[in-house]
PDB file of C-alpha atoms in Angstrom:
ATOM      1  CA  UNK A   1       0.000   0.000   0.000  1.00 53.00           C
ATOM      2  CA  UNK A   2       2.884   2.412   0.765  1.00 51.00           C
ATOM      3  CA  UNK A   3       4.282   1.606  -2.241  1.00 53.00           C
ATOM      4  CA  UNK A   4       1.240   2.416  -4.833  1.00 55.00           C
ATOM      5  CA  UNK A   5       0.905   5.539  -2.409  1.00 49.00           C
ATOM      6  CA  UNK A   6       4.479   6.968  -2.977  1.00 50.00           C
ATOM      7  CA  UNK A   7       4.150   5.847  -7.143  1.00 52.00           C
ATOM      8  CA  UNK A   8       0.913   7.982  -7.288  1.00 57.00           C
ATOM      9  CA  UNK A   9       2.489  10.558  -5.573  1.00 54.00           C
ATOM     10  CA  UNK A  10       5.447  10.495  -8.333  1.00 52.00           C
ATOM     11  CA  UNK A  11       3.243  10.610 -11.101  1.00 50.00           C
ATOM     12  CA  UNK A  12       1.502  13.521  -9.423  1.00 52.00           C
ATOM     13  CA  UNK A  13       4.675  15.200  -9.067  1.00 52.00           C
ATOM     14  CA  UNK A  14       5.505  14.073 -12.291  1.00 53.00           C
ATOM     15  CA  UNK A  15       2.494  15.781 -13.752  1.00 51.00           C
ATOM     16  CA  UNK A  16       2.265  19.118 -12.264  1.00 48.00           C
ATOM     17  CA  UNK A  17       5.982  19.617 -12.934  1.00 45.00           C
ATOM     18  CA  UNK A  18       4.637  18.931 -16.845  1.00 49.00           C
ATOM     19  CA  UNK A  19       1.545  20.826 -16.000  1.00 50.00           C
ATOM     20  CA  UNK A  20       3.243  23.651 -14.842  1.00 48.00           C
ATOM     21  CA  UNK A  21       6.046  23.395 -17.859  1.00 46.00           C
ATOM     22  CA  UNK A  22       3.019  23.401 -20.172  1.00 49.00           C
ATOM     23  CA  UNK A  23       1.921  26.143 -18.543  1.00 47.00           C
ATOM     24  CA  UNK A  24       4.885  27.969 -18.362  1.00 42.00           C
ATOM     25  CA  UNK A  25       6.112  27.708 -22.121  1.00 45.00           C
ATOM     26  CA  UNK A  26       1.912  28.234 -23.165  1.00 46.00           C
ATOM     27  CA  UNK A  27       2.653  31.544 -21.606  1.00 45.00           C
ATOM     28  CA  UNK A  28       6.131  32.447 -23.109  1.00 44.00           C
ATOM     29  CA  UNK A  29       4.181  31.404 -26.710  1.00 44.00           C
ATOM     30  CA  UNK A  30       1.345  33.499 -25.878  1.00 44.00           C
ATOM     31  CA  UNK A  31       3.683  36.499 -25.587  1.00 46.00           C
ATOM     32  CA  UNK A  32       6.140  35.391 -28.424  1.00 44.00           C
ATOM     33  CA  UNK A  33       2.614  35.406 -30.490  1.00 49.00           C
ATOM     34  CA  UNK A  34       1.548  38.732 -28.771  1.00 51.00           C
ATOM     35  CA  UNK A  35       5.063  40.773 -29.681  1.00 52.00           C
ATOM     36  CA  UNK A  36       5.191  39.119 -32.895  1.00 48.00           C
ATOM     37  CA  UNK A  37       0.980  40.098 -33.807  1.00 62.00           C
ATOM     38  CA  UNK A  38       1.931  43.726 -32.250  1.00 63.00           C
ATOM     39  CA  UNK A  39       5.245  44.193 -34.615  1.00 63.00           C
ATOM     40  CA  UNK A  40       3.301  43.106 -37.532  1.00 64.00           C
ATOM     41  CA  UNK A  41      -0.085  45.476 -36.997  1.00 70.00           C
ATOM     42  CA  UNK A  42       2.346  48.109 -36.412  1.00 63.00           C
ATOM     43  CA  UNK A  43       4.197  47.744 -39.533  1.00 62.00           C
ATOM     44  CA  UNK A  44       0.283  47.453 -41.250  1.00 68.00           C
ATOM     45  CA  UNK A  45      -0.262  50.872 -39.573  1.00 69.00           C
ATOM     46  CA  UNK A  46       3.163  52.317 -40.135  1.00 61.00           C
ATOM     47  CA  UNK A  47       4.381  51.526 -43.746  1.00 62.00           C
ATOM     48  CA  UNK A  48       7.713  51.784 -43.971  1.00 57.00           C
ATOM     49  CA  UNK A  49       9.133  55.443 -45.744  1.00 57.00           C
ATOM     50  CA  UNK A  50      12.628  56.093 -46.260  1.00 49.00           C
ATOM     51  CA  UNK A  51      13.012  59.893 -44.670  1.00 54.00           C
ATOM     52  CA  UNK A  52      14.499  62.285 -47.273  1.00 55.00           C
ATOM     53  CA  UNK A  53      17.246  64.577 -45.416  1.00 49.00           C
ATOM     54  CA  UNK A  54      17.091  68.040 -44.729  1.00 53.00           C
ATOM     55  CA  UNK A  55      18.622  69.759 -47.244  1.00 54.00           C
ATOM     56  CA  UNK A  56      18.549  73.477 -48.033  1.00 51.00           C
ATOM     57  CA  UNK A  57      16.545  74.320 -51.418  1.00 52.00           C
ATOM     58  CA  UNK A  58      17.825  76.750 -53.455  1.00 52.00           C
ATOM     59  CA  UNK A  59      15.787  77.174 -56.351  1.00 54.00           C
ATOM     60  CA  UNK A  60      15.076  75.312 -59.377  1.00 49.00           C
ATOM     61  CA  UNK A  61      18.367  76.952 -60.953  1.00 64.00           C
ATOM     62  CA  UNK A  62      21.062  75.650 -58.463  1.00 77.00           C
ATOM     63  CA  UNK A  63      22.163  73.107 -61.108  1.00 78.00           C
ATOM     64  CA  UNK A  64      22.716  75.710 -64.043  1.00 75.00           C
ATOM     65  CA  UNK A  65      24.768  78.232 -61.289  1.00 78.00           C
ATOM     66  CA  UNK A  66      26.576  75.053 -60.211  1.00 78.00           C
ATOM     67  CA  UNK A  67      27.385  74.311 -63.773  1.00 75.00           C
ATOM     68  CA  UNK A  68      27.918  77.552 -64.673  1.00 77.00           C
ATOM     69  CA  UNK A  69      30.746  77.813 -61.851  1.00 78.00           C
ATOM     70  CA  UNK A  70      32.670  74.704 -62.371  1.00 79.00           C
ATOM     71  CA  UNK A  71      33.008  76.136 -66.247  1.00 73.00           C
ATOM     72  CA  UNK A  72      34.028  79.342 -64.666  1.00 74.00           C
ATOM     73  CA  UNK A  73      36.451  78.350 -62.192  1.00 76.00           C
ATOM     74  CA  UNK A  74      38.142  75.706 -64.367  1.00 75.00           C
ATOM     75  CA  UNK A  75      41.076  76.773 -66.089  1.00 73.00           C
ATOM     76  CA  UNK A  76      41.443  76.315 -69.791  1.00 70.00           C
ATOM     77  CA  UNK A  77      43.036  73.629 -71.953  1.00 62.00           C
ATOM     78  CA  UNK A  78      46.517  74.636 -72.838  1.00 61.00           C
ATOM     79  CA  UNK A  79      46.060  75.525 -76.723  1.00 61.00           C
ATOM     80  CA  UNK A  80      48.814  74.004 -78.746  1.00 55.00           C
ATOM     81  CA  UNK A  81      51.664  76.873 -79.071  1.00 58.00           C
ATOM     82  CA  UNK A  82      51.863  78.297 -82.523  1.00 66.00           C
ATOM     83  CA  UNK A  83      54.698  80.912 -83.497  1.00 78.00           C
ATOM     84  CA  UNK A  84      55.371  83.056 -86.800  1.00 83.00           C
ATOM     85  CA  UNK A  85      57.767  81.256 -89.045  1.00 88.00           C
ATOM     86  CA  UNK A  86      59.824  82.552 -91.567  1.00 91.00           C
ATOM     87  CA  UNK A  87      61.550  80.243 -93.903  1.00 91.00           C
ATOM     88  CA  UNK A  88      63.605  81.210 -96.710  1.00 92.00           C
ATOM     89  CA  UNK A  89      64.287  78.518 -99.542  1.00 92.00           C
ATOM     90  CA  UNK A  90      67.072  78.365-101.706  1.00 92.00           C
ATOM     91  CA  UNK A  91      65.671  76.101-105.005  1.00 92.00           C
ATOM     92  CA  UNK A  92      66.399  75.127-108.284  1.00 91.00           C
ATOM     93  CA  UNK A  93      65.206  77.748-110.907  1.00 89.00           C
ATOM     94  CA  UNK A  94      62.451  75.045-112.800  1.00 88.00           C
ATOM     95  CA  UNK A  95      59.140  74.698-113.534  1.00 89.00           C
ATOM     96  CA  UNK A  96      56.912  72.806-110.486  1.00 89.00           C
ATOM     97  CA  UNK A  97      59.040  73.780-107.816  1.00 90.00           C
ATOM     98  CA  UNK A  98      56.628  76.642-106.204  1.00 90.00           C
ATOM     99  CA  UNK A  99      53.902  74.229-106.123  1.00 90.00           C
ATOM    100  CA  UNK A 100      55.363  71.606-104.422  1.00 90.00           C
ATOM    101  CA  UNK A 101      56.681  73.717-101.540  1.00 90.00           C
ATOM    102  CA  UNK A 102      52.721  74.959-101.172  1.00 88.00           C
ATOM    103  CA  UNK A 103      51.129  71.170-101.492  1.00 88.00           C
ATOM    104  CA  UNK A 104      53.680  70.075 -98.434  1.00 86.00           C
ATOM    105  CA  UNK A 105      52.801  72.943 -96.089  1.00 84.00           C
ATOM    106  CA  UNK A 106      48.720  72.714 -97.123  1.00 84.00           C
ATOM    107  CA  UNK A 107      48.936  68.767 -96.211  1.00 84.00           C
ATOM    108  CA  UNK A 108      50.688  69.810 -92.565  1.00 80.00           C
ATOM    109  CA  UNK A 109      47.685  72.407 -92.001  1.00 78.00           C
ATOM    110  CA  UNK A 110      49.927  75.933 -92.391  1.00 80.00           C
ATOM    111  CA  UNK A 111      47.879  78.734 -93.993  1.00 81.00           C
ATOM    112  CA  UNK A 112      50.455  80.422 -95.877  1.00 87.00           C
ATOM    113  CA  UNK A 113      50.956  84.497 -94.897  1.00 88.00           C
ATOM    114  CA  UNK A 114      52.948  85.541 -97.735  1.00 91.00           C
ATOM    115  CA  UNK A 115      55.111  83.969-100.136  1.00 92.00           C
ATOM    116  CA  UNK A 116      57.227  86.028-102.034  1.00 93.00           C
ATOM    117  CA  UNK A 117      59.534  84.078-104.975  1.00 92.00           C
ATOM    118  CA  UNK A 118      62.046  85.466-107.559  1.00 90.00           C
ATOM    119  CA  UNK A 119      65.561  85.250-108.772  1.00 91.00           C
ATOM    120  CA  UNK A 120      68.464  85.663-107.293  1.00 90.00           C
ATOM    121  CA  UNK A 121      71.811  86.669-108.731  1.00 91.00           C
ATOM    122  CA  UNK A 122      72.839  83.861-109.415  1.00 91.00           C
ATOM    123  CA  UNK A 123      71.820  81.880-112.673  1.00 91.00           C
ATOM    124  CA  UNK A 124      69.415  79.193-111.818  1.00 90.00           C
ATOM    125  CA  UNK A 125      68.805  79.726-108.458  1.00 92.00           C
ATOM    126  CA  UNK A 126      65.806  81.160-107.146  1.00 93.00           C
ATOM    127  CA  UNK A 127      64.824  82.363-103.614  1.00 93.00           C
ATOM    128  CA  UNK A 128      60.862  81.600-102.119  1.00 93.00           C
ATOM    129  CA  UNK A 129      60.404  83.545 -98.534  1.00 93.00           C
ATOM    130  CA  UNK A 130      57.530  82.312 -96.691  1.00 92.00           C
ATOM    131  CA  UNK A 131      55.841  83.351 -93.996  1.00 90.00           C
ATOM    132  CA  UNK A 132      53.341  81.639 -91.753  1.00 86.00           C
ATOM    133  CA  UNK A 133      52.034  80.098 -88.602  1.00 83.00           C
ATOM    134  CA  UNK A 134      52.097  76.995 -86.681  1.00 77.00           C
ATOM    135  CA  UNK A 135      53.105  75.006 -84.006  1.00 79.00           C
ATOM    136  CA  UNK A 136      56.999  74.513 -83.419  1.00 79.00           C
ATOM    137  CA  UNK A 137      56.865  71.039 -83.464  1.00 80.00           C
ATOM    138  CA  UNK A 138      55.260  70.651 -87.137  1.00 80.00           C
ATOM    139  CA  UNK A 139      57.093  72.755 -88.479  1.00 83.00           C
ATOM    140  CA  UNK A 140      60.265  71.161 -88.136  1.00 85.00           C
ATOM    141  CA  UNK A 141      58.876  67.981 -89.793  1.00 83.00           C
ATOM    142  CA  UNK A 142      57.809  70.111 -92.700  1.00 85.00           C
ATOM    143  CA  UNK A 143      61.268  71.527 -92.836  1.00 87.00           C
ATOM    144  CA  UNK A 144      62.780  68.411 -93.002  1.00 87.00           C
ATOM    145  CA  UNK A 145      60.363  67.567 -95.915  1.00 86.00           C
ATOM    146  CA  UNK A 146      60.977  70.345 -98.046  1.00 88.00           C
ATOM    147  CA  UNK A 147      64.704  69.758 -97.554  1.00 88.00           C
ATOM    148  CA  UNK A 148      64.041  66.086 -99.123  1.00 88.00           C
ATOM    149  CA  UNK A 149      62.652  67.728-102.323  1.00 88.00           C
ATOM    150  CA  UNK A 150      65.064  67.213-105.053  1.00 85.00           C
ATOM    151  CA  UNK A 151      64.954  70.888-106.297  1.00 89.00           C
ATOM    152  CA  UNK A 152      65.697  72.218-103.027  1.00 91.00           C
ATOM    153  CA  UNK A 153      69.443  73.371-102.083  1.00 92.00           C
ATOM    154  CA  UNK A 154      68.481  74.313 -98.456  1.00 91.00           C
ATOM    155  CA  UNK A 155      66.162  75.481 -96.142  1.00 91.00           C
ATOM    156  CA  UNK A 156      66.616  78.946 -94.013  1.00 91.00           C
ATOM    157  CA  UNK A 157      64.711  79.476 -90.775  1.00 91.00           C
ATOM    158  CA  UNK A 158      64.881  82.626 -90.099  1.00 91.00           C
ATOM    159  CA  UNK A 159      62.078  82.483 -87.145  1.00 87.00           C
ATOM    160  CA  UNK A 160      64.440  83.233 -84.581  1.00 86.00           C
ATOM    161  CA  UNK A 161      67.242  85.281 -86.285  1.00 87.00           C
ATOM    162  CA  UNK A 162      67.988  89.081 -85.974  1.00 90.00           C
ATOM    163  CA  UNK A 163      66.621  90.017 -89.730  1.00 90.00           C
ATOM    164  CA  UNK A 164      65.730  92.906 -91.761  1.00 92.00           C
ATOM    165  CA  UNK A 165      62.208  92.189 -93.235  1.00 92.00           C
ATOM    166  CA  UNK A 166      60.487  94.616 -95.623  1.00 94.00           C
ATOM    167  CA  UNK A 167      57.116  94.662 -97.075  1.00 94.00           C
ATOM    168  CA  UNK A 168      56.343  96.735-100.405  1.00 95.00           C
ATOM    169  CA  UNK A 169      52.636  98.725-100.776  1.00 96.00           C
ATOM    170  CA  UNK A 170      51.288 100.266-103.558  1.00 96.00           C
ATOM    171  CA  UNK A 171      47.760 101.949-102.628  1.00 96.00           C
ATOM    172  CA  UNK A 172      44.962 103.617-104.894  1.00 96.00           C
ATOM    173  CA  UNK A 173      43.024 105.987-102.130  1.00 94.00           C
ATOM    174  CA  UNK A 174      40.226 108.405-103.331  1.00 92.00           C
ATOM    175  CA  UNK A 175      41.014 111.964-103.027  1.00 90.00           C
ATOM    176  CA  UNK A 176      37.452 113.601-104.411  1.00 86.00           C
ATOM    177  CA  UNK A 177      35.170 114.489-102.399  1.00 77.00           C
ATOM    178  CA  UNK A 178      32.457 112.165-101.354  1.00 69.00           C
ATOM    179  CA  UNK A 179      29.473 111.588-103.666  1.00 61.00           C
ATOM    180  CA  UNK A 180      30.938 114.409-105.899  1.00 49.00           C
ATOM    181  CA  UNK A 181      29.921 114.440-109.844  1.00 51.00           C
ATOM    182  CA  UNK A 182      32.625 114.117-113.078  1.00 48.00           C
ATOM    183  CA  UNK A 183      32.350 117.371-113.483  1.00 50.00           C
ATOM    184  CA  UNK A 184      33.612 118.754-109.976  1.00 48.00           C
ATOM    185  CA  UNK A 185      33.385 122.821-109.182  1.00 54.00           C
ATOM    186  CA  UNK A 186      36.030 124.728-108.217  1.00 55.00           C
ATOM    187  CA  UNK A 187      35.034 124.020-104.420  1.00 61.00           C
ATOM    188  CA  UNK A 188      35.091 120.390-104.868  1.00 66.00           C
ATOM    189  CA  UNK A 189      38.749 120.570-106.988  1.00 64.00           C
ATOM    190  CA  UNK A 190      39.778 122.595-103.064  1.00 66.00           C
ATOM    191  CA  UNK A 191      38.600 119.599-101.437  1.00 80.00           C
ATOM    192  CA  UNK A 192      40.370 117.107-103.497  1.00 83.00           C
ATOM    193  CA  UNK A 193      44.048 119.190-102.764  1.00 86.00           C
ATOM    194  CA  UNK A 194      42.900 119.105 -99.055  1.00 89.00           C
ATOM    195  CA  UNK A 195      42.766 115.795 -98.631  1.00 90.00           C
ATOM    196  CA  UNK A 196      45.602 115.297-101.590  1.00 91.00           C
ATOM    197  CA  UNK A 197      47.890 117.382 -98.859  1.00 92.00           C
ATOM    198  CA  UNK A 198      46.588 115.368 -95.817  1.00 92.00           C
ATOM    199  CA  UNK A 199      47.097 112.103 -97.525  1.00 93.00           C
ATOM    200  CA  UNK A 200      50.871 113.559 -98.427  1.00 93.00           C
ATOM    201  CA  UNK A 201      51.452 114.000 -95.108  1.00 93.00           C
ATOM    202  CA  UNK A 202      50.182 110.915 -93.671  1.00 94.00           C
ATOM    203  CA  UNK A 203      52.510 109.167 -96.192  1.00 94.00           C
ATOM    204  CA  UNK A 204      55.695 111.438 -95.397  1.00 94.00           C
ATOM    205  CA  UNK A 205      54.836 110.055 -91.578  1.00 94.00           C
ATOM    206  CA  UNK A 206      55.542 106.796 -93.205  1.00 94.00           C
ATOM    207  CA  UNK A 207      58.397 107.502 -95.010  1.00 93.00           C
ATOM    208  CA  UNK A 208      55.962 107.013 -98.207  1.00 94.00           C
ATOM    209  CA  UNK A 209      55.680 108.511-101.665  1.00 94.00           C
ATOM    210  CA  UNK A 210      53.009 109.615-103.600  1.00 94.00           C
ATOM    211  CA  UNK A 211      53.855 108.164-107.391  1.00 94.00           C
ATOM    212  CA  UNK A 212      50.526 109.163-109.238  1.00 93.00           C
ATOM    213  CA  UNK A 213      47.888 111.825-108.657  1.00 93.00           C
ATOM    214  CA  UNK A 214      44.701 111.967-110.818  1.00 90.00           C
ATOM    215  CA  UNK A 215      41.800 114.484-110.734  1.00 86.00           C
ATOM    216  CA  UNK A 216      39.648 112.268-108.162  1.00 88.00           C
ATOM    217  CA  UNK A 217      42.509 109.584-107.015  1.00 92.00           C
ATOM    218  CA  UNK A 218      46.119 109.169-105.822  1.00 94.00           C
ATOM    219  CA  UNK A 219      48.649 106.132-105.657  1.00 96.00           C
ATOM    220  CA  UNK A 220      50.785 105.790-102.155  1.00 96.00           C
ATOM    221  CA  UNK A 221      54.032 104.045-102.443  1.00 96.00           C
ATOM    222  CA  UNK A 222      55.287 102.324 -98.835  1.00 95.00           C
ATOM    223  CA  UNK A 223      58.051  99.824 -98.056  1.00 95.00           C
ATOM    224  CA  UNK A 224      58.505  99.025 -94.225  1.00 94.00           C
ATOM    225  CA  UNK A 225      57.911  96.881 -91.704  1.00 93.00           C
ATOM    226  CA  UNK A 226      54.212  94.795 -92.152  1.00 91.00           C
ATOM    227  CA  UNK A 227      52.965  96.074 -89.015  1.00 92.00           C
ATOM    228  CA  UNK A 228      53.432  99.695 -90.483  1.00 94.00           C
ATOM    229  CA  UNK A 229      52.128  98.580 -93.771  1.00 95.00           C
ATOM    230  CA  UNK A 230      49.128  97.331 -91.367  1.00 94.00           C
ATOM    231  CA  UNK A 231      48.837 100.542 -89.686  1.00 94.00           C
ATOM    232  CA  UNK A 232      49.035 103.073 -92.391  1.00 95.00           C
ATOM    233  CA  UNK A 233      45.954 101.251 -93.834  1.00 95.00           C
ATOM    234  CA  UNK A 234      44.248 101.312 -91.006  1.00 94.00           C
ATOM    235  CA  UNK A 235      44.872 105.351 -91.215  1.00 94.00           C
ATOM    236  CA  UNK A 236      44.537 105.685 -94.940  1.00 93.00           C
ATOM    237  CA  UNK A 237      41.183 104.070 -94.530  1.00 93.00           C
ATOM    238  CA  UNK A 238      38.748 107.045 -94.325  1.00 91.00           C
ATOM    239  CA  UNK A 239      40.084 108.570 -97.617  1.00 91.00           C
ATOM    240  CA  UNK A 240      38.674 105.431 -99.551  1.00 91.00           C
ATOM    241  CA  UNK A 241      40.656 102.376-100.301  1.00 93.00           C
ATOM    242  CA  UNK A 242      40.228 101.784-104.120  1.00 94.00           C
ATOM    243  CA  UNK A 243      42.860  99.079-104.386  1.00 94.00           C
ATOM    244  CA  UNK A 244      45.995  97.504-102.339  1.00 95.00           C
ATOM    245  CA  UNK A 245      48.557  95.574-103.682  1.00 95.00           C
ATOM    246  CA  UNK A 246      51.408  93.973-100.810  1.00 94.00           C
ATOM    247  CA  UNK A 247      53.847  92.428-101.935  1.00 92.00           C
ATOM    248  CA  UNK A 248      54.816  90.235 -99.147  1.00 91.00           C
ATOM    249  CA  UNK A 249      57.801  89.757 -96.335  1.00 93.00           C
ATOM    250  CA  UNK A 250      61.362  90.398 -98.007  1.00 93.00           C
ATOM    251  CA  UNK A 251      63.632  88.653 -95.241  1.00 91.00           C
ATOM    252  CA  UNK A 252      67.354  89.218 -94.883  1.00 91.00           C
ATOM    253  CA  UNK A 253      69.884  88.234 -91.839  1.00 90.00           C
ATOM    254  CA  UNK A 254      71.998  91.161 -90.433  1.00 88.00           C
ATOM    255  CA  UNK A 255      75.627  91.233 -91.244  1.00 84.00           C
ATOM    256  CA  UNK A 256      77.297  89.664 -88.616  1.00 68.00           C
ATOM    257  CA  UNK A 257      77.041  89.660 -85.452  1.00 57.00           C
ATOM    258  CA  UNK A 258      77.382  93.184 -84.191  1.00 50.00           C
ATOM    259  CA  UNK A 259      75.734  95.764 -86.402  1.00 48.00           C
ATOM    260  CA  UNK A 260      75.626  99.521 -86.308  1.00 47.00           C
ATOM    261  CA  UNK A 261      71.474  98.814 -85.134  1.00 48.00           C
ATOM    262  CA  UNK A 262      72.310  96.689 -82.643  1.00 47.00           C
ATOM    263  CA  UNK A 263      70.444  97.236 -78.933  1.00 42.00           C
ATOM    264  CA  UNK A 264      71.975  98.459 -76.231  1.00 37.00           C
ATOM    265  CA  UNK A 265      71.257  96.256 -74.101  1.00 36.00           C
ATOM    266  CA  UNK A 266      73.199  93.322 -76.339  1.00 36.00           C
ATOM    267  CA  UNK A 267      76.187  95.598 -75.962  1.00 35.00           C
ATOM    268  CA  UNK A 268      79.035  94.150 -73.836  1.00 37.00           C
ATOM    269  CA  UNK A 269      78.213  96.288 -69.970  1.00 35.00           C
ATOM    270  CA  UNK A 270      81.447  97.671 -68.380  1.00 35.00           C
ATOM    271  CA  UNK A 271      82.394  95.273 -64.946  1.00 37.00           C
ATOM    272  CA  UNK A 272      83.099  97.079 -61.728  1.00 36.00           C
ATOM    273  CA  UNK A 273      86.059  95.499 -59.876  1.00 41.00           C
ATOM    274  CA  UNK A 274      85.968  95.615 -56.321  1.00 40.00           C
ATOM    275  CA  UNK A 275      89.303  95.264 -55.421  1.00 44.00           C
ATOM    276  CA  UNK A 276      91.098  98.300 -57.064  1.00 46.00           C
ATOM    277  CA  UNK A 277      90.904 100.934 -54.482  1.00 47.00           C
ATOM    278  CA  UNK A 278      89.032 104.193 -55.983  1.00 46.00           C
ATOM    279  CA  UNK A 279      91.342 107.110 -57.088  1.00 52.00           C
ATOM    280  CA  UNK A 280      90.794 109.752 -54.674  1.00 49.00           C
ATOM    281  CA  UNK A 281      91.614 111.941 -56.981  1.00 51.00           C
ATOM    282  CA  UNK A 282      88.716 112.550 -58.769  1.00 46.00           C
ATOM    283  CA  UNK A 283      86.027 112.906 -56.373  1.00 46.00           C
ATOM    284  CA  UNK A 284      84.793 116.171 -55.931  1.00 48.00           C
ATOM    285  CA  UNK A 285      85.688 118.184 -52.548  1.00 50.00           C
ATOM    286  CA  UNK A 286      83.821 117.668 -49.663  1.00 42.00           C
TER     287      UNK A 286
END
């Protein structure tokens, strides 16, 4: 009887230790469940937005003045550097030789300036002087190209050489009197030797000459530099232009090395040694 006393009482035990398990982990569910029902009906309630930041707003143009100051504040490119070239070439006096020289500097992209050819004093030797524009580094391949041509003694550079270049004008500019008839008056013929004496003495500013003078025109002679060339037609301009003629850069190297037009500054400067004592002498009294 003891026995099936303390075996019941076991299975009691046994049993409300289950019970109370079951009762225990029924109630850790029930609020797993719970948390799990309340995250869900608050993500139903809540959808889920992703919050933009605060940011300043500055009109619908901020990207065009944003633009618009990177392009400002960014330096430029380097542009490739291109100098004035003068090259002087020393070629056989033939037929085809002129046109060569020009097809070789068209297909390396040089627009010519001016190109001046003629003979020289020699028999059969002519001189072309060109002048034009490029970069430094393309130009010495075209050098080396026209030196290749069978016609061609040599090839000058005189791009960086102290050089006397000339530039010959001859200029038609009107002298009559604007919107004046054939048959001008006699105060129309003292308008014409007005501006017949002002145009003299814009030329004599020039070191020019006047070679022809007609009843309503005039012909200016000019040989100097092409900026003066350039400048006296910029002056000349409000007489009336009829025609211009230029004959393009003449190109010469000085004689030698020191020349009667030489700077001063190239002239040899007079050294001050500090070890000779100064000769009393000839300072002034004190």
């Amino acid at each position: 009887m003891i026995g099936r006393v303390l075996a019941r009482t076991a299975l009691i035990g046994r049993s409300t230790v289950s019970g109370t398990s079951r009762t225990v982990s029924n109630a850790a569910a029930g609020k797993v469940n719970a948390s799990a029902t309340t995250a869900m009906e608050y993500k139903q309630q809540h959808p889920r937005q992703l919050r933009r930041l605060p940011r300043v707003d500055s009109g619908p143009s901020a990207a065009e003045q944003a633009v618009s100051n990177i392009l400002y504040n960014t330096p430029t490119a380097p542009k490739m550097q291109t100098e004035r070239h003068i090259l002087d070439c020393l070629a056989q006096d033939e037929p085809g030789v002129l046109s060569r020289v020009t097809g070789i500097m068209a297909a390396r992209g040089f627009n010519i300036d001016t190109l001046v050819a003629s003979k020289t004093e020699v028999p059969g030797l002519s001189r072309m002087t060109l002048v034009l524009k490029g970069p430094a580094i393309v130009m010495e391949q075209a050098k080396k190209q026209l030196e290749d041509l069978v016609p061609i003694w040599a090839v000058l550079d005189y791009s960086h050489t102290q050089i006397i270049e000339r530039e010959s004008l001859l200029v038609k500019v009107s002298i009559a009197k604007p919107n004046a008839d054939g048959d001008a008056a006699a105060s129309d013929f003292m308008d014409s030797q007005e501006r017949l004496r002002a145009l003299r003495q814009l030329a004599d500013l020039f070191k020019g000459q006047v070679l022809d003078v007609g009843p309503s025109t005039a012909v200016v002679s000019l040989n100097a530099k092409s900026d003066r060339i350039d400048a006296f037609l910029k002056l000349a301009r409000p007489f009336g232009i009829l025609e211009a003629v230029r004959s393009g850069l003449m190109a010469m190297p000085r004689s030698g090395s020191a020349t009667m037009f030489e700077s001063e500054q190239s002239a040899p400067q007079a050294t001050i040694t500090h070890d000779e004592a100064p000769d009393l002498s000839n300072l002034p009294p004190s």
